[in-house]
Every structure is written in structure tokens, then in C-alpha cells.
Amino acid sequence: MDREKVTIICRCNDVTLEDILKAIESGIDDFELLRKKLKIGFGPCQGRGCLVIAARLFARKTGRNLGEIISNYTFRPPLVPIPVKYFTRGGEK
Amino acid sequence: MKVLIIGAGVSGLFIAYELLKRGVGEITIVDAKTPGSGASLRNVACFRSSFTSPEHVILMKESIKKWLEIRDSWGVGIHQNGYIWVARKNETIDVFKKLSQFHNSYGVPTRIIGKDELKEKEPYMNIDIVEGALYDPTAGKMNLMEVFTELYLRVKKMGAKIIPYTPIEKLVVSGGRVKSAISPRGQLDADVFIVAAAEGSKKILESIGVDVPIEPVPRHPIVTEAYSEIIKAGLVIDWDTPGSPHITQTSHGSIILARDVKDEPWIPLNSQRFDAIYKIVKPLSELYPALRYINITRYWMGYYDMTPDHHPIYGPVHPFENLYIAAGFSGHGLMMAPMTGVVIANWVVDGKPGIEVAENLTLERFKTGKLVKELAVIG
Amino acid sequence: MTSPIDRRIYEHPIITFHRGRKIKFVFEGREVEAYEGESVAVALYAIGIDVFSWSRKLNRPRGPFCMIGKCSSCFMIVNNIPNTRTCILPVQEGLVVERQKGLATPPSKPLEEEVEEVELNPDVLIVGGGPSGLEAASILASNGLEVVVVDEHFKPGGQLLKQTHKFFGNVELFGGQRGFQIAELYIKKLAEYSNIKLLTQTSVYGVFRGGIVAAAGRNKHYIIKPRAVIAATGAQERLIEFPNNDLPGVMGAGGAQTIMNEFGVKPGEKALVVGSGNVGLIVAYQLVQAGVEVKAIVEIMKEIGGWFVHAAKVRRLGIPILTSHTIKYVEGNGRVEKAVVVEVDDKFNPISGTEREFNVDLVLLAVGLEPDTRFHAQAGAVMKYVPELGGLVPIRTRDLETTVSNLYVAGDSSGVEEATTAILEGRIAAYSIISKFTSGSRAQQALEEMEKTLKFLWEEYRSSPLLSRARRGKESVTVSREELLELRSKYPPPVSFG
């Protein structure tokens, strides 16, 4: 078993531990860039399942401060996915 | 020659890229936050040359050539799958005909397409509410994150130093030259200074008495979860609805919906508007009924750094002989970035941009009143 | 062809499962029988469906995971609509359900139901109907304020719903009652007030310019303009990574608790629990109550994390607790079949040669909770990362106001602690608001009650050594009113309430 290939960090987008380690090795030294390149937390869960794990891994590998990494993350609405049909009538005030 | 580039966005990085290709030795790029944290990664990632000013058309034709070279040599996702402006009203087709004539006269092969061809191109579009469209086959979209991170890694590998968390508060001048840039972390000296900091450029140049007429106007894109391919073109624009709602789908499967909703400049990017979601979603779900069943997953805001004539500000900043600016792209910074790199690098090394129309885009034009006119700003 | 598998629990030592009437729906061409009140995911799990979906890039089988509509593992195509979260979709007569492999296409058909827009202008909006929010609601309502309580679940109560053990402490704080019974008491109490509007199966999804809070319910869109907000949004489960961590059968303890304690369905046959904090210990004996064989609990630290009383119960049931052990990997074909654990040294590095295999089909992660503070962060409150509290929490004053005017935090989202401290914090926030929004003797009394509760909380209840870590954490993010105002002007939030 290739451990790193089957350890799934981001379930929504199938980002594996191997993907993250390879990206860091290739020179990605900023967590936001790592996230954006690999699409960690871009899926339906918007990072609920993977953000902290990915941040921890990144902090460990690069020596950065975990708290700083997590504090830089921005939270935007909607906090849960909303079907478009909620916005196809009325509401324009 | 030591060069300091202020702003590690797509413009600053391409400038570094071109300077390095031309053998300029020491390049340092600083950013107030982190590379790409501004508009570079907050856009719909599309490109076209079907503009209505010679400046835009000529620069973008060259830029698209460069993007395609990049696609082939870097192996990144850049897709020339076209722009489609749809007309809900018959009269708009006449407007499109005139636009198309202008485009064609500059060698941009836009053409009118009828309902049948439109249905073929966009099977999920509700053809009943449109009359036809203007199609630009040389336009398209790109995998933004892939392209940006590749650019970043290459510029790093080519030897540029990229320093994040280093906001520049002011410049120090002496004897008609810029001597250093001051940040809370220290002083940076260089032989040449290039300001590519979008709306941040204003404050930096104000410190030496130079007025830069840039206003960051917020935009409100809505992103959805991933689905199979629904939008086939690079970008589809609803011309007849005010604010030009537009829509694209990333290769990842997420759909981005946007519209130029009227908003105040300088509003912070964490001030999402409830009404904006309706304004954006309603017209686009009329065009694509399948959208109604799609889940919205994120609503972020980004800036268009707007100039009075919606054209970028390029080139030397008089009277300082070693200071240049590349900002005010008014929503087209990403697509123009390869040529931004070329013209600024040419200016620095050769003393001129190498493309005539770039001379019309200097900061001087706001003093002399020779502004450029452009009609379609979105996308 | 109907499946003979029925994982439903029909005899339980503590809980009686009240199942609604029988409902039939269609799953991939075959008829499935379910009970009203179940979610589609639970109904399918009950008849033995382990693989709910396949991941988009690597085509890996996925099973139910969070069970609260927050991930994408239970996505199915329901009535042609893809990306439907079956774990929060109630079963309905005649639904047509099929599994989704990767990406799918949404239908262009007309909407089956229109969404109704409802505008609400309460005095206080309470986000989250757990113990903290419910306590705050009853106090605010009894003081004459108009309250709206929003909870994502179909039944309010938050973590209380999953708790079958008896609470400790004095009667006033529900000593002797079981968690889910306390939830019942609150729901009964709230029903007595006409000035409380309780919205269930509704998610608050954002704070917008002008102080608009938007929430989405079943075909209802709520546009709320409150004068104050108490965001008591609780905590979510932490996860850890290991090879094949995404196999069906690996899930958070909370997900398993939902399946077995709320819906009365057996989550597996043989289980391994990772984590010996209170959640891990409690879920272990709850599994036994549900008829599941618990092979072991592994704990990475040298000591057991949870309270002695829970650990003793677990030991009496003969479940080994392996301290200084962690999970190495799991394996299985379409579902977990075995889990391998390994001993760790002082530096938490695995000691090779100490691997042990367990034949299990269920691996529950109970490795901690982190505060769910996305609402506070999105509203623009100044946040701080505090490991003692589980993660990112808002800075607040003693009376729990954040840097967003009149946005309060209470309960686990202010820092992971306990149900009792959650109740006390709900009380504090409520009285703080009453002292601001009312006048005269009522406001004065509210101030007194608030001070009384603060004193009890900080000087008595939180002096327990069991809460010292949480206490330290909460001290580090509690600031004076002056400091709060300074932070507010240094980092101006995009909205304000009141």
C-alpha cells in the first residue's frame, strides 16, 4: 500500500497526502496558494473536513505557525450550500 | 540592475518573468500580503481581444498569442472556447453587427450566430428568450489556480526573490530618482522600481506627490458546487440585462456567476450584499434553467481597479527616471498580464514599450486629457 | 428483489425508538421500505447499503460520514437532482433515488416547489438550538423579548440529543437527567412562549451588509433583521488522517451516535473507537447498548482522556483501552474490514513491531471537537486560534459580546467545554441583552442575574481541575469592554446589530 496515495485529506476533491507533500516540495510555500492549487476546501464541505488537517500538515512541513495559517483563512457566505432556486424570485429590495 | 517590483500579483510576476528572460539580474518582488492574494486569484479567469479600442484589441491579440504559447510550453489548462454575448432583443443584433465590423477590421474574427447555432453551442441555454448572439472564437478561459501557481513557481525558479507580508508605505526620492521603498520591515533599495499593486499603487505614489486615478470597485461573483459540463463556452454574457450578467464554468466543474452590480468603491471585501445574490442569479437562471437546481457554495468579492477610461496605466512615472507603473487594469489585469510583462520589461531595458499603442496608456494621459474610450468592461 | 438486511434496532436498554408510519421509495430500481422521520441516508444504511457514492477524481467508494449535511459523502441523485445530501433529506413517499459517481448534470425541468420568503424582525436571533441557545431563548422570552431560534436539525437539542448518560450536579442544572431528556424539557418549555419562533431544519447561512442574517429552511427563505444575535453554533468533530481513512465504515463518533441513538439503526457489527475523551468513552458504551461489539479504544496519550466514571463503565463492559496507541491504517473492500493500531513512544512516533490487527467494520473517530465559529468569523468578529479551546474562537467580553456589536457567542462555539457551561453561557448572554434592551427594574434584575451567573461560572464551576484547560483558554480570549472597543475600531466589522 502506498500510504500517502491512499490517505485522503480533502474528501470532496480527492486531495491525497501525496498531493500535498509533492506540492510543498515543488516550492509552494504559502498555504493559501497550496489550498488554491490543490483545491483543498473548495468543494461542498468548504473546508470543514480538511482545512485544519491540511493546515497542520503544512505547518509541520514548513515550520510555519498553525494559528497564523488558520487565522488567515476567510469565511464567506453561504455557510451551507444553498440551491439557486432560493434566489430566483423576489428579494430585490 | 537591481529591480524592485511592488506587488506579487499576476502583473508583477509576469513583469519579473519577462525581465528575467531578458537577462536582468536581481529581481525582488514584495507583496503587502501573499502572492495572488489580490485580484489575481479573484476573477473569472477569461480572456478576449474583442474590445472596442485599438489599445485593448492590439494588446490583447498579442496577449492571447502569448497565452497560447504558455499553454503549449507550460502544459497548463488554457482553453480557447470562445465568448458568447447573447441578445435578448432583436435591436441588439444590429449593435452586435457594428461591433463585429470593428473587431473584424482589427483581425479579431467575431461573428453573429443565430438561434440554431447558439443551441448547438450551448445546449443548456433557454433559446426561447434570446434572439441570437455575438461570438468570439479566439476568446476563452483558463485554469486560474494552475496557471498562477505555475507562473509563481517558474519566476521563483528563474531566480526572483518573492517576499510576502511586506507592505510598502512610501517611496523615498532624491535627485529625480527613487532611492528606496519603505516598509514596516525595513528599507528596500533598488535601481529600478515598478509599482504593480492595483489600488495599492495609489497610496504608494501619493507619498511622492504623484496622483494615480484608480478606484477599486467591488464585484460580487457567486460560485457553485461542481457539476458536469453545462456552460460550454469560455464566458457567456447577457448583454441586454443591465450590468451584463456573465457566467463561466471552471474545468473543475464549479460555475461562476457574476454581474456588475452597482456598488461603492473601496468597500471592504468582506461586505457581502444579500440583494446582490438575487440580482446575479435571476437573469442567469433565466438563461440557464438548470441553474435552479445547483447549489451555491461561496460568494466572494473582488476588485476591479478602475481608471476613468477603463484602460490600464502603463509605463514611466514622470518626472522620476527609474519608476514605472502597471496598474488600473479595470477588470482585465489577468488577461493582459503576459503583455504587461513584455511592455514594462521593454520600457525598463529599451526605454520604450515595443508596442505603439502602449504609449497611449501612460499616466500622462490623465494630465493631458487624452483618455481612451472603451465600451464593454466585463470579462 | 428486496434485501433481507435490516440494521434497525428493535430492543434497546435505554431508548425507545418511536418510528413513524411506513413509507416506500425507489432506490436504483428497487422498492425500499422506510419509516417517516428517517433520512434517506439512514433508510438506505438500514437495508445494508454501505457505499453511498464514488469520489470524483479517484473513484473511491464513500459511505455516510458526518450525517449532518456538511460533507459530500452522501450525495445522491434524488428525483433527478444531483448533489442532494441524503443524510438530511427526510424520506418521502415515491422518491426516486440513485447513487452518483463523481459529477452529474442538474435537470432543466421547472421547479417542483417554489421557495417562500419570510421576513422576520425579532429582538434576538439565536443561531443554534443546543443547550446554550435553548437556555438563552427561554430566559429572553420570559423577559418579554421576541426571539427566533434556528436549528439545522429537525429536532432541537444539539449534542444533548446524542447523550444517553445522566448529568451530574445540582437539580437546577439538570443533575440526574439524561441528555436527550433535558432536550425534551427545553422543547416543552419553549413551546409555552408565544414570543419564541422555533425554526427547525433551517440553516443560517450568512450575515450580509446592513445586518441582514439569511437562513434557508425546507423551501422557506428567511430574511432576518435582528437587534441582537446569540450565535451558539456549537462544535464539530475533528478528524485525523491515515491510509484509507475515507472507506465506508470510518466516521466521526457523532455520525454514529446520530445513526444509533436518534434513528435506532445499528452502525456496524464490530467497532474500534479512536480517542478516549468523554465522547470516545461514551460512544463506546452506547455502541454496546446498540448491540455492537467494541473491540478496543485506542488513545494516543499515556492517560485516558475522559472522566473516570465513563472509563469505569467501559472497563466493566470488558472493552480494552489501549493508551499510547494510535491507528495506523484501515483496509477493506467497499467497507472497512480491518483496522491496524500501533503503539507510540514519548514523541508519539509509532514503534515498529507493535502493530495489532482488529477485524472491525466500523472505526469511529472521537479525537476531539473544534468550535464551529464560521458564523462569527464571516460576520467579521476578531478571532483567535486557541488550542486549549479546540480552535478558532471570537474574542469576547465577560458577558460574551464579540467585536461585532450585539453579536454574542455562547456554548461550545465560544470554546469547547461542557453542556453545563454552555447552559450558563447562554444565560449570561441572554441577561446581558435583556439589561440592554429593557429598562427599569427588569434591566436591573437582568444585570444582577448576569453577575450572579458569571460569579458562579468563573469562581465556582470553572474552578474544577477538569475544566482548567478550557478555563485558561477562555481567560485568554476574554477582554475588557475598553479592549473590545479598541479591537472593534482597529478591525472594523462589515456589519453591526442593534
PDB file of N, CA and C in Angstrom, chain B residues 313-374:
ATOM      1  N   ILE B 313      -2.898  51.617 -16.736  1.00  0.00           N
ATOM      2  CA  ILE B 313      -1.877  52.663 -16.692  1.00  0.00           C
ATOM      3  C   ILE B 313      -0.530  51.975 -16.802  1.00  0.00           C
ATOM      4  N   TYR B 314       0.192  52.258 -17.865  1.00  0.00           N
ATOM      5  CA  TYR B 314       1.455  51.579 -18.152  1.00  0.00           C
ATOM      6  C   TYR B 314       2.598  52.574 -18.205  1.00  0.00           C
ATOM      7  N   GLY B 315       3.774  52.141 -17.774  1.00  0.00           N
ATOM      8  CA  GLY B 315       4.975  52.859 -18.181  1.00  0.00           C
ATOM      9  C   GLY B 315       5.585  53.774 -17.142  1.00  0.00           C
ATOM     10  N   PRO B 316       6.464  54.667 -17.602  1.00  0.00           N
ATOM     11  CA  PRO B 316       7.246  55.524 -16.704  1.00  0.00           C
ATOM     12  C   PRO B 316       6.353  56.503 -15.949  1.00  0.00           C
ATOM     13  N   VAL B 317       6.804  56.803 -14.738  1.00  0.00           N
ATOM     14  CA  VAL B 317       6.088  57.782 -13.917  1.00  0.00           C
ATOM     15  C   VAL B 317       6.959  59.035 -13.860  1.00  0.00           C
ATOM     16  N   HIS B 318       6.598  60.037 -14.662  1.00  0.00           N
ATOM     17  CA  HIS B 318       7.379  61.280 -14.677  1.00  0.00           C
ATOM     18  C   HIS B 318       7.170  62.043 -13.393  1.00  0.00           C
ATOM     19  N   PRO B 319       8.177  62.762 -12.959  1.00  0.00           N
ATOM     20  CA  PRO B 319       9.493  63.000 -13.583  1.00  0.00           C
ATOM     21  C   PRO B 319      10.591  62.046 -13.118  1.00  0.00           C
ATOM     22  N   PHE B 320      10.234  60.927 -12.540  1.00  0.00           N
ATOM     23  CA  PHE B 320      11.237  60.020 -11.967  1.00  0.00           C
ATOM     24  C   PHE B 320      11.734  59.065 -13.049  1.00  0.00           C
ATOM     25  N   GLU B 321      13.037  59.015 -13.245  1.00  0.00           N
ATOM     26  CA  GLU B 321      13.535  58.284 -14.407  1.00  0.00           C
ATOM     27  C   GLU B 321      13.615  56.780 -14.181  1.00  0.00           C
ATOM     28  N   ASN B 322      13.457  56.331 -12.916  1.00  0.00           N
ATOM     29  CA  ASN B 322      13.587  54.886 -12.679  1.00  0.00           C
ATOM     30  C   ASN B 322      12.327  54.286 -12.043  1.00  0.00           C
ATOM     31  N   LEU B 323      11.188  54.918 -12.311  1.00  0.00           N
ATOM     32  CA  LEU B 323       9.943  54.466 -11.694  1.00  0.00           C
ATOM     33  C   LEU B 323       8.912  54.150 -12.775  1.00  0.00           C
ATOM     34  N   TYR B 324       8.269  52.992 -12.641  1.00  0.00           N
ATOM     35  CA  TYR B 324       7.270  52.565 -13.620  1.00  0.00           C
ATOM     36  C   TYR B 324       6.013  52.097 -12.905  1.00  0.00           C
ATOM     37  N   ILE B 325       4.912  52.109 -13.627  1.00  0.00           N
ATOM     38  CA  ILE B 325       3.647  51.641 -13.046  1.00  0.00           C
ATOM     39  C   ILE B 325       2.948  50.683 -13.999  1.00  0.00           C
ATOM     40  N   ALA B 326       2.287  49.687 -13.435  1.00  0.00           N
ATOM     41  CA  ALA B 326       1.430  48.774 -14.220  1.00  0.00           C
ATOM     42  C   ALA B 326       0.246  48.467 -13.343  1.00  0.00           C
ATOM     43  N   ALA B 327      -0.817  49.267 -13.470  1.00  0.00           N
ATOM     44  CA  ALA B 327      -1.985  49.095 -12.590  1.00  0.00           C
ATOM     45  C   ALA B 327      -3.203  49.700 -13.265  1.00  0.00           C
ATOM     46  N   GLY B 328      -4.350  49.581 -12.610  1.00  0.00           N
ATOM     47  CA  GLY B 328      -5.576  50.153 -13.156  1.00  0.00           C
ATOM     48  C   GLY B 328      -6.163  49.346 -14.293  1.00  0.00           C
ATOM     49  N   PHE B 329      -6.051  48.032 -14.218  1.00  0.00           N
ATOM     50  CA  PHE B 329      -6.469  47.207 -15.346  1.00  0.00           C
ATOM     51  C   PHE B 329      -7.983  47.096 -15.517  1.00  0.00           C
ATOM     52  N   SER B 330      -8.731  47.677 -14.572  1.00  0.00           N
ATOM     53  CA  SER B 330     -10.188  47.788 -14.725  1.00  0.00           C
ATOM     54  C   SER B 330     -10.877  46.472 -15.050  1.00  0.00           C
ATOM     55  N   GLY B 331     -10.367  45.394 -14.539  1.00  0.00           N
ATOM     56  CA  GLY B 331     -11.028  44.103 -14.737  1.00  0.00           C
ATOM     57  C   GLY B 331     -10.349  43.218 -15.762  1.00  0.00           C
ATOM     58  N   HIS B 332      -9.269  43.706 -16.359  1.00  0.00           N
ATOM     59  CA  HIS B 332      -8.623  42.913 -17.412  1.00  0.00           C
ATOM     60  C   HIS B 332      -7.173  42.590 -17.096  1.00  0.00           C
ATOM     61  N   GLY B 333      -6.807  42.705 -15.837  1.00  0.00           N
ATOM     62  CA  GLY B 333      -5.409  42.505 -15.464  1.00  0.00           C
ATOM     63  C   GLY B 333      -4.880  41.138 -15.809  1.00  0.00           C
ATOM     64  N   LEU B 334      -5.653  40.097 -15.503  1.00  0.00           N
ATOM     65  CA  LEU B 334      -5.170  38.742 -15.763  1.00  0.00           C
ATOM     66  C   LEU B 334      -4.944  38.537 -17.242  1.00  0.00           C
ATOM     67  N   MET B 335      -5.936  38.851 -18.063  1.00  0.00           N
ATOM     68  CA  MET B 335      -5.809  38.529 -19.480  1.00  0.00           C
ATOM     69  C   MET B 335      -4.691  39.332 -20.138  1.00  0.00           C
ATOM     70  N   MET B 336      -4.407  40.534 -19.611  1.00  0.00           N
ATOM     71  CA  MET B 336      -3.371  41.355 -20.227  1.00  0.00           C
ATOM     72  C   MET B 336      -1.977  41.059 -19.682  1.00  0.00           C
ATOM     73  N   ALA B 337      -1.919  40.288 -18.607  1.00  0.00           N
ATOM     74  CA  ALA B 337      -0.660  40.139 -17.876  1.00  0.00           C
ATOM     75  C   ALA B 337       0.556  39.752 -18.721  1.00  0.00           C
ATOM     76  N   PRO B 338       0.446  38.801 -19.652  1.00  0.00           N
ATOM     77  CA  PRO B 338       1.648  38.482 -20.430  1.00  0.00           C
ATOM     78  C   PRO B 338       2.208  39.698 -21.166  1.00  0.00           C
ATOM     79  N   MET B 339       1.319  40.536 -21.734  1.00  0.00           N
ATOM     80  CA  MET B 339       1.795  41.722 -22.450  1.00  0.00           C
ATOM     81  C   MET B 339       2.220  42.817 -21.482  1.00  0.00           C
ATOM     82  N   THR B 340       1.602  42.836 -20.292  1.00  0.00           N
ATOM     83  CA  THR B 340       2.073  43.764 -19.260  1.00  0.00           C
ATOM     84  C   THR B 340       3.539  43.484 -18.998  1.00  0.00           C
ATOM     85  N   GLY B 341       3.851  42.203 -18.878  1.00  0.00           N
ATOM     86  CA  GLY B 341       5.238  41.813 -18.658  1.00  0.00           C
ATOM     87  C   GLY B 341       6.129  42.313 -19.777  1.00  0.00           C
ATOM     88  N   VAL B 342       5.699  42.082 -21.021  1.00  0.00           N
ATOM     89  CA  VAL B 342       6.528  42.450 -22.179  1.00  0.00           C
ATOM     90  C   VAL B 342       6.747  43.958 -22.259  1.00  0.00           C
ATOM     91  N   VAL B 343       5.667  44.741 -22.190  1.00  0.00           N
ATOM     92  CA  VAL B 343       5.842  46.182 -22.410  1.00  0.00           C
ATOM     93  C   VAL B 343       6.638  46.831 -21.278  1.00  0.00           C
ATOM     94  N   ILE B 344       6.382  46.411 -20.045  1.00  0.00           N
ATOM     95  CA  ILE B 344       7.141  47.027 -18.948  1.00  0.00           C
ATOM     96  C   ILE B 344       8.611  46.620 -19.025  1.00  0.00           C
ATOM     97  N   ALA B 345       8.860  45.349 -19.316  1.00  0.00           N
ATOM     98  CA  ALA B 345      10.256  44.895 -19.439  1.00  0.00           C
ATOM     99  C   ALA B 345      10.946  45.679 -20.555  1.00  0.00           C
ATOM    100  N   ASN B 346      10.242  45.871 -21.684  1.00  0.00           N
ATOM    101  CA  ASN B 346      10.822  46.646 -22.786  1.00  0.00           C
ATOM    102  C   ASN B 346      11.116  48.071 -22.353  1.00  0.00           C
ATOM    103  N   TRP B 347      10.191  48.675 -21.643  1.00  0.00           N
ATOM    104  CA  TRP B 347      10.383  50.052 -21.189  1.00  0.00           C
ATOM    105  C   TRP B 347      11.624  50.158 -20.308  1.00  0.00           C
ATOM    106  N   VAL B 348      11.750  49.184 -19.402  1.00  0.00           N
ATOM    107  CA  VAL B 348      12.878  49.228 -18.462  1.00  0.00           C
ATOM    108  C   VAL B 348      14.206  49.019 -19.181  1.00  0.00           C
ATOM    109  N   VAL B 349      14.239  48.039 -20.088  1.00  0.00           N
ATOM    110  CA  VAL B 349      15.512  47.689 -20.727  1.00  0.00           C
ATOM    111  C   VAL B 349      15.813  48.571 -21.943  1.00  0.00           C
ATOM    112  N   ASP B 350      14.763  48.818 -22.784  1.00  0.00           N
ATOM    113  CA  ASP B 350      14.999  49.556 -24.034  1.00  0.00           C
ATOM    114  C   ASP B 350      14.582  51.007 -23.989  1.00  0.00           C
ATOM    115  N   GLY B 351      13.838  51.371 -22.945  1.00  0.00           N
ATOM    116  CA  GLY B 351      13.360  52.745 -22.905  1.00  0.00           C
ATOM    117  C   GLY B 351      12.070  52.966 -23.664  1.00  0.00           C
ATOM    118  N   LYS B 352      11.529  51.927 -24.298  1.00  0.00           N
ATOM    119  CA  LYS B 352      10.223  52.067 -24.942  1.00  0.00           C
ATOM    120  C   LYS B 352       9.480  50.728 -24.916  1.00  0.00           C
ATOM    121  N   PRO B 353       8.134  50.779 -25.013  1.00  0.00           N
ATOM    122  CA  PRO B 353       7.358  49.556 -24.793  1.00  0.00           C
ATOM    123  C   PRO B 353       7.424  48.540 -25.919  1.00  0.00           C
ATOM    124  N   GLY B 354       7.818  48.930 -27.098  1.00  0.00           N
ATOM    125  CA  GLY B 354       7.882  47.988 -28.220  1.00  0.00           C
ATOM    126  C   GLY B 354       6.546  47.843 -28.932  1.00  0.00           C
ATOM    127  N   ILE B 355       5.469  48.287 -28.315  1.00  0.00           N
ATOM    128  CA  ILE B 355       4.160  48.298 -28.986  1.00  0.00           C
ATOM    129  C   ILE B 355       3.630  49.723 -28.917  1.00  0.00           C
ATOM    130  N   GLU B 356       3.348  50.298 -30.071  1.00  0.00           N
ATOM    131  CA  GLU B 356       2.982  51.714 -30.126  1.00  0.00           C
ATOM    132  C   GLU B 356       1.824  52.088 -29.227  1.00  0.00           C
ATOM    133  N   VAL B 357       0.747  51.289 -29.262  1.00  0.00           N
ATOM    134  CA  VAL B 357      -0.457  51.693 -28.527  1.00  0.00           C
ATOM    135  C   VAL B 357      -0.222  51.792 -27.025  1.00  0.00           C
ATOM    136  N   ALA B 358       0.820  51.087 -26.539  1.00  0.00           N
ATOM    137  CA  ALA B 358       1.093  51.164 -25.104  1.00  0.00           C
ATOM    138  C   ALA B 358       1.486  52.583 -24.704  1.00  0.00           C
ATOM    139  N   GLU B 359       2.058  53.345 -25.687  1.00  0.00           N
ATOM    140  CA  GLU B 359       2.442  54.728 -25.388  1.00  0.00           C
ATOM    141  C   GLU B 359       1.222  55.578 -25.039  1.00  0.00           C
ATOM    142  N   ASN B 360       0.027  55.148 -25.510  1.00  0.00           N
ATOM    143  CA  ASN B 360      -1.189  55.915 -25.217  1.00  0.00           C
ATOM    144  C   ASN B 360      -1.708  55.661 -23.819  1.00  0.00           C
ATOM    145  N   LEU B 361      -1.064  54.740 -23.100  1.00  0.00           N
ATOM    146  CA  LEU B 361      -1.629  54.322 -21.817  1.00  0.00           C
ATOM    147  C   LEU B 361      -0.808  54.783 -20.618  1.00  0.00           C
ATOM    148  N   THR B 362       0.041  55.755 -20.819  1.00  0.00           N
ATOM    149  CA  THR B 362       0.859  56.199 -19.687  1.00  0.00           C
ATOM    150  C   THR B 362       0.038  57.070 -18.734  1.00  0.00           C
ATOM    151  N   LEU B 363       0.603  57.306 -17.571  1.00  0.00           N
ATOM    152  CA  LEU B 363      -0.044  58.117 -16.539  1.00  0.00           C
ATOM    153  C   LEU B 363      -0.283  59.539 -17.038  1.00  0.00           C
ATOM    154  N   GLU B 364       0.581  59.971 -17.962  1.00  0.00           N
ATOM    155  CA  GLU B 364       0.497  61.322 -18.522  1.00  0.00           C
ATOM    156  C   GLU B 364      -0.874  61.649 -19.078  1.00  0.00           C
ATOM    157  N   ARG B 365      -1.548  60.625 -19.608  1.00  0.00           N
ATOM    158  CA  ARG B 365      -2.787  60.894 -20.341  1.00  0.00           C
ATOM    159  C   ARG B 365      -3.851  61.552 -19.461  1.00  0.00           C
ATOM    160  N   PHE B 366      -3.758  61.330 -18.148  1.00  0.00           N
ATOM    161  CA  PHE B 366      -4.764  61.952 -17.288  1.00  0.00           C
ATOM    162  C   PHE B 366      -4.490  63.436 -17.106  1.00  0.00           C
ATOM    163  N   LYS B 367      -3.201  63.814 -17.273  1.00  0.00           N
ATOM    164  CA  LYS B 367      -2.866  65.245 -17.193  1.00  0.00           C
ATOM    165  C   LYS B 367      -3.231  65.935 -18.502  1.00  0.00           C
ATOM    166  N   THR B 368      -2.913  65.271 -19.621  1.00  0.00           N
ATOM    167  CA  THR B 368      -3.152  65.894 -20.919  1.00  0.00           C
ATOM    168  C   THR B 368      -4.595  65.739 -21.375  1.00  0.00           C
ATOM    169  N   GLY B 369      -5.357  64.877 -20.685  1.00  0.00           N
ATOM    170  CA  GLY B 369      -6.761  64.703 -21.037  1.00  0.00           C
ATOM    171  C   GLY B 369      -6.986  63.760 -22.190  1.00  0.00           C
ATOM    172  N   LYS B 370      -5.927  63.024 -22.636  1.00  0.00           N
ATOM    173  CA  LYS B 370      -6.079  62.137 -23.794  1.00  0.00           C
ATOM    174  C   LYS B 370      -6.534  60.751 -23.324  1.00  0.00           C
ATOM    175  N   LEU B 371      -7.763  60.711 -22.763  1.00  0.00           N
ATOM    176  CA  LEU B 371      -8.265  59.433 -22.255  1.00  0.00           C
ATOM    177  C   LEU B 371      -8.706  58.519 -23.381  1.00  0.00           C
ATOM    178  N   VAL B 372      -8.708  57.216 -23.111  1.00  0.00           N
ATOM    179  CA  VAL B 372      -9.155  56.237 -24.103  1.00  0.00           C
ATOM    180  C   VAL B 372     -10.612  55.875 -23.803  1.00  0.00           C
ATOM    181  N   LYS B 373     -11.349  55.528 -24.856  1.00  0.00           N
ATOM    182  CA  LYS B 373     -12.745  55.148 -24.639  1.00  0.00           C
ATOM    183  C   LYS B 373     -12.934  53.648 -24.855  1.00  0.00           C
ATOM    184  N   GLU B 374     -13.662  53.001 -23.952  1.00  0.00           N
ATOM    185  CA  GLU B 374     -13.910  51.559 -24.053  1.00  0.00           C
ATOM    186  C   GLU B 374     -15.357  51.298 -23.628  1.00  0.00           C
TER     187      GLU B 374
END
